[in-house]
Amino acid sequence: MSVFNATRLLGKTVLVTGASSGIGAATAILFARGGANVILVARRIDALKTVTDACIAAHKESGLNQGGKFASVQVDVSDKAQVAGLWDKVPQDLRNVDVLVNNAGYVLGVEHAGDIADADIEGMFATNVLGLISVTQLLIKDFKVRKSGHVINIGSIAGREPYAGGSIYTATKHAVRAFTGSIMRELVNTPIRVTEVQPGMVETEFSIVRYRGDTNAAAKVYDGLQPLTAGDIAEEIVWVASRPPHVNVAELFVMPVNQASATINYRGPK
Ligand SMILES: NC(=O)c1ccc[n+]([C@@H]2O[C@H](COP(=O)([O-])OP(=O)(O)OC[C@H]3O[C@@H](n4cnc5c(N)ncnc54)[C@H](OP(=O)(O)O)[C@@H]3O)[C@@H](O)[C@H]2O)c1
């Protein structure tokens, strides 16, 4: 935690979507270690509870006497009614959120346009774009009233660069980038901060989901290359959130050292 000014996180309340695995889980745990309260949101409640237990342990280990309140909230962000009912599942003392981390998202398949199932197209847009927007809409109203808050959207290298086999996913992440840039401009006359973190290759459940549970296919994505870990991106997110209030990190694009674009990477000598 030495790179973070922990005092800026003490007692803050952070809401992380997609906190049941990968980047979201690592982020929730790191905020817990920094003395924040965390609302963990995802669909798999058992996985959320396991991550919440890890948050409790991390907070205890930190020895900090602020923060340390956690809530596991089962919400499918692609379901507008569930998003609208989110506060009903959050204890009263955690409802003043300081930092929103819009992280829930996924990619399904590598099919090319013409062969992509409608359900996959609709699911990716419903979660990555509409879900992110619904959660932002819910929280940003309150940020404006309280004249404080930080929206951290998890975009992707796929939001900067299209690639074959990723037409729908890259379209959703380009939409996230456009939405994030627009709200940053809308909020320029407020203290509310808006950030987009854009990871390159991170080894999480992401590729397992993409290859529909085929762990061998997922492992090949990282063959011969050291990918980022969920913890690497969590450190970036917590760093962004712990800058002084007048500093807004607008975009943060982070790749493994042997990745140079969505399709250019070095996998070592064969
Ligand atoms: N891994 C990478 O290489 C990479 C690179 C760039 C950007 N990203 C982005 O990073 C974010 C996190 O991905 P990850 O790599 O950590 O993958 P992951 O391990 O698969 O985590 C995805 C998280 O999103 C949640 N989620 C998915 N659909 C949801 C929904 N409808 N409602 C609520 N939660 C939902 C999942 O939880 P439940 O299944 O329990 O709902 C899970 O917690 C995503 O936005 C992804 O696009 C990842």
Coordinates of C-alpha atoms and ligand atoms in Angstrom, one line a residue:
M1 CA 0.0 0.0 0.0
S2 CA 3.0 2.3 0.0
V3 CA 2.1 4.0 -3.3
F4 CA -1.3 5.0 -1.9
N5 CA -2.1 7.8 0.4
A6 CA -4.3 5.6 2.6
T7 CA -5.6 8.6 4.5
R8 CA -7.5 9.6 1.3
L9 CA -9.4 6.3 1.3
L10 CA -10.1 6.0 5.0
G11 CA -13.8 5.7 5.7
K12 CA -14.7 6.2 2.0
T13 CA -17.5 4.0 0.6
V14 CA -16.8 2.3 -2.7
L15 CA -19.3 0.4 -4.9
V16 CA -17.7 -2.2 -7.2
T17 CA -19.7 -4.0 -9.8
G18 CA -18.5 -7.4 -11.0
A19 CA -16.9 -7.9 -7.6
S20 CA -17.3 -11.7 -7.5
S21 CA -14.2 -12.5 -9.5
G22 CA -11.1 -11.1 -11.3
I23 CA -10.4 -7.4 -11.4
G24 CA -13.5 -6.5 -9.4
A25 CA -12.7 -8.9 -6.6
A26 CA -9.1 -7.8 -6.3
T27 CA -10.2 -4.1 -6.3
A28 CA -12.8 -4.7 -3.5
I29 CA -10.1 -6.4 -1.4
L30 CA -7.5 -3.7 -2.0
F31 CA -10.0 -0.9 -1.1
A32 CA -10.8 -2.9 2.1
R33 CA -7.1 -3.0 2.9
G34 CA -6.9 0.8 2.4
G35 CA -9.6 1.4 5.0
A36 CA -12.6 1.9 2.8
N37 CA -16.1 0.4 3.1
V38 CA -17.1 -1.6 0.0
I39 CA -20.4 -2.6 -1.6
L40 CA -19.8 -5.6 -3.7
V41 CA -22.2 -6.2 -6.6
A42 CA -22.5 -9.2 -9.0
R43 CA -24.9 -12.0 -9.9
R44 CA -23.2 -15.0 -8.1
I45 CA -24.0 -14.4 -4.4
D46 CA -21.8 -17.3 -3.1
A47 CA -18.7 -16.0 -4.9
L48 CA -19.5 -12.5 -3.7
K49 CA -19.7 -13.7 -0.1
T50 CA -16.3 -15.4 -0.5
V51 CA -14.8 -12.1 -1.7
T52 CA -16.5 -10.2 1.1
D53 CA -14.9 -12.6 3.6
A54 CA -11.5 -11.8 2.0
C55 CA -12.3 -8.0 2.3
I56 CA -13.0 -8.5 6.0
A57 CA -9.7 -10.3 6.5
A58 CA -7.8 -7.7 4.5
H59 CA -9.3 -4.9 6.5
K60 CA -8.5 -6.7 9.8
E61 CA -4.9 -7.3 8.6
S62 CA -4.5 -3.6 7.8
G63 CA -5.1 -2.7 11.4
L64 CA -6.9 0.5 10.3
N65 CA -9.7 1.6 12.5
Q66 CA -11.9 3.2 9.8
G67 CA -13.9 1.6 7.0
G68 CA -14.4 -2.1 7.2
K69 CA -18.1 -2.2 6.5
F70 CA -19.0 -4.5 3.6
A71 CA -22.2 -5.5 1.8
S72 CA -22.6 -8.3 -0.8
V73 CA -25.4 -7.3 -3.1
Q74 CA -26.8 -9.7 -5.7
V75 CA -27.8 -7.5 -8.7
D76 CA -27.6 -8.3 -12.4
V77 CA -26.6 -4.9 -13.9
S78 CA -28.2 -5.8 -17.2
D79 CA -31.6 -5.9 -15.5
K80 CA -32.9 -2.3 -15.0
A81 CA -35.5 -3.3 -12.3
Q82 CA -32.7 -4.9 -10.3
V83 CA -30.5 -1.9 -10.6
A84 CA -33.4 0.4 -9.6
G85 CA -33.9 -1.8 -6.5
L86 CA -30.1 -1.8 -5.6
W87 CA -30.4 0.6 -2.6
D88 CA -33.0 -1.7 -1.0
K89 CA -30.2 -4.3 -0.6
V90 CA -27.6 -1.9 0.8
P91 CA -27.6 -1.0 4.5
Q92 CA -28.5 2.6 5.2
D93 CA -25.0 3.6 6.5
L94 CA -23.4 2.5 3.2
R95 CA -25.7 4.5 0.9
N96 CA -23.4 7.6 0.5
V97 CA -21.0 6.2 -2.1
D98 CA -17.8 8.1 -2.8
V99 CA -16.4 6.0 -5.6
L100 CA -18.2 3.9 -8.2
V101 CA -16.2 1.3 -10.0
N102 CA -18.2 0.2 -13.0
N103 CA -16.3 -3.1 -13.7
A104 CA -19.0 -5.7 -14.5
G105 CA -18.6 -6.9 -18.1
Y106 CA -17.7 -9.8 -20.3
V107 CA -17.0 -11.0 -23.9
L108 CA -18.6 -14.1 -25.4
G109 CA -17.1 -15.9 -28.4
V110 CA -14.9 -15.0 -31.3
E111 CA -17.5 -15.4 -34.1
H112 CA -17.4 -12.9 -37.0
A113 CA -20.3 -10.6 -37.8
G114 CA -23.0 -12.6 -39.6
D115 CA -22.5 -15.6 -37.4
I116 CA -22.9 -14.0 -33.9
A117 CA -25.9 -15.2 -31.9
D118 CA -28.5 -12.4 -31.1
A119 CA -28.5 -13.4 -27.5
D120 CA -24.7 -12.9 -27.2
I121 CA -24.9 -9.5 -28.9
E122 CA -27.8 -8.4 -26.7
G123 CA -26.2 -9.8 -23.5
M124 CA -22.8 -8.0 -24.0
F125 CA -24.6 -4.7 -24.8
A126 CA -27.0 -5.1 -21.9
T127 CA -24.2 -5.6 -19.4
N128 CA -21.2 -3.7 -20.7
V129 CA -23.0 -0.7 -22.0
L130 CA -26.6 -0.4 -20.7
G131 CA -25.8 -1.9 -17.3
L132 CA -22.8 0.4 -16.8
I133 CA -25.0 3.4 -17.8
S134 CA -27.9 2.3 -15.5
V135 CA -25.6 2.0 -12.5
T136 CA -24.0 5.4 -13.3
Q137 CA -27.4 7.1 -13.7
L138 CA -28.4 5.8 -10.3
L139 CA -25.3 7.0 -8.5
I140 CA -24.5 10.2 -10.4
K141 CA -27.7 11.9 -9.3
D142 CA -26.6 11.6 -5.7
F143 CA -23.0 12.6 -6.6
K144 CA -24.4 15.9 -8.0
V145 CA -26.5 16.6 -4.9
R146 CA -23.6 15.9 -2.6
K147 CA -21.1 17.7 -5.0
S148 CA -18.6 14.9 -4.7
G149 CA -17.9 11.4 -6.1
H150 CA -15.7 9.5 -8.5
V151 CA -16.9 7.4 -11.4
I152 CA -14.2 4.9 -12.5
N153 CA -15.3 2.9 -15.6
I154 CA -13.4 -0.2 -16.6
G155 CA -13.0 0.1 -20.4
S156 CA -10.4 -1.9 -22.3
I157 CA -7.8 -1.9 -25.0
A158 CA -10.9 -3.1 -27.0
G159 CA -12.3 0.4 -26.5
R160 CA -9.4 2.0 -28.3
E161 CA -8.8 -0.5 -31.0
P162 CA -11.2 -2.9 -33.0
Y163 CA -10.0 -6.4 -33.8
A164 CA -11.3 -9.3 -35.8
G165 CA -13.4 -11.7 -33.7
G166 CA -14.3 -9.0 -31.2
S167 CA -16.8 -6.8 -33.2
I168 CA -19.4 -6.8 -30.5
Y169 CA -17.1 -6.6 -27.5
T170 CA -15.0 -3.8 -29.0
A171 CA -18.2 -1.9 -29.9
T172 CA -19.4 -2.1 -26.3
K173 CA -16.0 -0.9 -25.0
H174 CA -15.9 1.9 -27.6
A175 CA -19.3 2.9 -26.2
V176 CA -18.0 2.9 -22.7
R177 CA -15.1 5.2 -23.8
A178 CA -17.6 7.6 -25.5
F179 CA -19.9 7.6 -22.5
T180 CA -17.1 8.1 -20.0
G181 CA -15.6 11.0 -22.1
S182 CA -19.0 12.6 -22.4
I183 CA -19.8 12.6 -18.7
M184 CA -16.4 13.9 -17.8
R185 CA -17.1 16.9 -20.1
E186 CA -20.6 17.3 -18.6
L187 CA -19.2 17.3 -15.0
V188 CA -16.3 19.7 -15.7
N189 CA -17.9 22.4 -13.5
T190 CA -18.2 20.1 -10.5
P191 CA -15.7 18.3 -8.1
I192 CA -17.0 15.0 -9.5
R193 CA -14.2 13.0 -11.1
V194 CA -14.5 10.6 -14.0
T195 CA -11.9 8.1 -15.0
E196 CA -11.6 5.2 -17.5
V197 CA -9.1 2.4 -16.8
Q198 CA -8.3 0.5 -20.0
P199 CA -6.5 -2.8 -19.4
G200 CA -4.8 -4.9 -22.0
M201 CA -4.5 -8.7 -21.3
V202 CA -5.4 -9.6 -17.8
E203 CA -5.6 -13.3 -16.7
T204 CA -9.0 -13.7 -14.9
E205 CA -12.1 -15.7 -15.7
F206 CA -12.6 -13.3 -18.7
S207 CA -11.2 -15.7 -21.3
I208 CA -12.9 -18.7 -19.7
V209 CA -16.2 -16.9 -20.2
R210 CA -15.2 -15.9 -23.7
Y211 CA -14.5 -19.5 -24.7
R212 CA -17.7 -20.7 -22.9
G213 CA -15.9 -22.7 -20.2
D214 CA -13.1 -24.2 -22.4
T215 CA -10.2 -23.7 -20.0
N216 CA -7.6 -24.9 -22.6
A217 CA -8.7 -22.4 -25.2
A218 CA -8.6 -19.7 -22.5
A219 CA -5.1 -20.7 -21.3
K220 CA -3.8 -20.4 -24.9
V221 CA -4.6 -16.6 -24.9
Y222 CA -1.7 -16.1 -22.4
D223 CA 0.6 -18.7 -23.9
G224 CA 4.3 -17.7 -23.7
L225 CA 3.5 -14.2 -22.3
Q226 CA 3.1 -12.9 -18.8
P227 CA -0.3 -11.3 -18.6
L228 CA -1.4 -8.7 -16.1
T229 CA -3.0 -10.0 -13.0
A230 CA -6.3 -8.8 -11.5
G231 CA -4.2 -7.3 -8.7
D232 CA -2.2 -5.2 -11.1
I233 CA -5.3 -3.5 -12.3
A234 CA -6.7 -3.2 -8.8
E235 CA -3.6 -1.3 -7.9
E236 CA -4.2 1.1 -10.8
I237 CA -7.9 1.6 -9.8
V238 CA -7.0 2.3 -6.1
W239 CA -4.2 4.6 -7.1
V240 CA -6.6 6.6 -9.3
A241 CA -9.1 6.8 -6.5
S242 CA -6.5 8.0 -4.0
R243 CA -5.2 11.0 -6.0
P244 CA -5.8 14.4 -4.3
P245 CA -9.3 15.7 -5.0
H246 CA -8.2 18.2 -7.6
V247 CA -6.5 15.5 -9.7
N248 CA -8.5 13.6 -12.3
V249 CA -6.8 10.7 -14.1
A250 CA -9.0 10.8 -17.2
E251 CA -7.7 7.7 -18.9
L252 CA -5.2 5.0 -17.8
F253 CA -4.2 2.5 -20.5
V254 CA -2.2 -0.4 -19.0
M255 CA -0.7 -3.5 -20.9
P256 CA 1.7 -6.3 -20.0
V257 CA 5.2 -5.4 -21.1
N258 CA 5.1 -7.8 -24.0
Q259 CA 1.8 -6.5 -25.4
A260 CA 1.9 -3.5 -27.8
S261 CA -1.7 -3.5 -29.2
A262 CA -4.8 -5.8 -29.2
T263 CA -3.0 -8.0 -31.8
I264 CA 0.7 -7.2 -31.4
N265 CA 2.5 -9.1 -28.7
Y266 CA 5.7 -11.0 -28.0
R267 CA 5.5 -14.6 -26.8
G268 CA 9.1 -15.4 -26.6
P269 CA 11.2 -17.7 -28.8
K270 CA 9.4 -21.0 -29.9
Ligands
LIG1 N1 -9.4 -9.7 -18.4 C1 -9.0 -8.9 -19.4 O1 -8.1 -9.2 -20.2 C2 -9.7 -7.6 -19.5 C3 -9.1 -6.6 -20.4 C4 -9.7 -5.4 -20.5 C5 -10.9 -5.1 -19.8 N2 -11.5 -6.1 -19.0 C6 -12.7 -5.7 -18.4 O2 -12.5 -5.8 -17.0 C7 -13.8 -6.1 -16.4 C8 -13.7 -7.2 -15.4 O3 -13.4 -8.4 -16.1 P1 -12.4 -9.5 -15.5 O4 -11.3 -9.7 -16.4 O5 -12.2 -9.3 -14.1 O6 -13.3 -10.8 -15.8 P2 -14.1 -11.8 -14.8 O7 -13.2 -12.5 -13.9 O8 -14.9 -12.7 -15.7 O9 -15.1 -10.8 -14.0 C9 -16.3 -10.3 -14.6 C10 -17.2 -9.8 -13.4 O10 -18.3 -9.2 -14.0 C11 -19.5 -9.7 -13.3 N3 -20.6 -9.6 -14.2 C12 -20.8 -10.1 -15.5 N4 -22.0 -9.8 -15.9 C13 -22.6 -9.2 -14.9 C14 -24.0 -8.7 -14.8 N5 -24.9 -8.8 -15.8 N6 -24.3 -8.1 -13.6 C15 -23.4 -8.1 -12.6 N7 -22.2 -8.5 -12.7 C16 -21.8 -9.1 -13.8 C17 -19.1 -11.2 -13.0 O11 -19.8 -11.6 -11.9 P3 -21.1 -12.6 -11.9 O12 -20.8 -13.6 -13.0 O13 -21.1 -13.2 -10.5 O14 -22.3 -11.7 -12.2 C18 -17.6 -11.0 -12.6 O15 -17.6 -10.6 -11.2 C19 -14.8 -6.3 -17.5 O16 -15.5 -5.1 -17.8 C20 -13.9 -6.6 -18.7 O17 -14.5 -6.2 -19.9 C21 -10.9 -7.3 -18.9

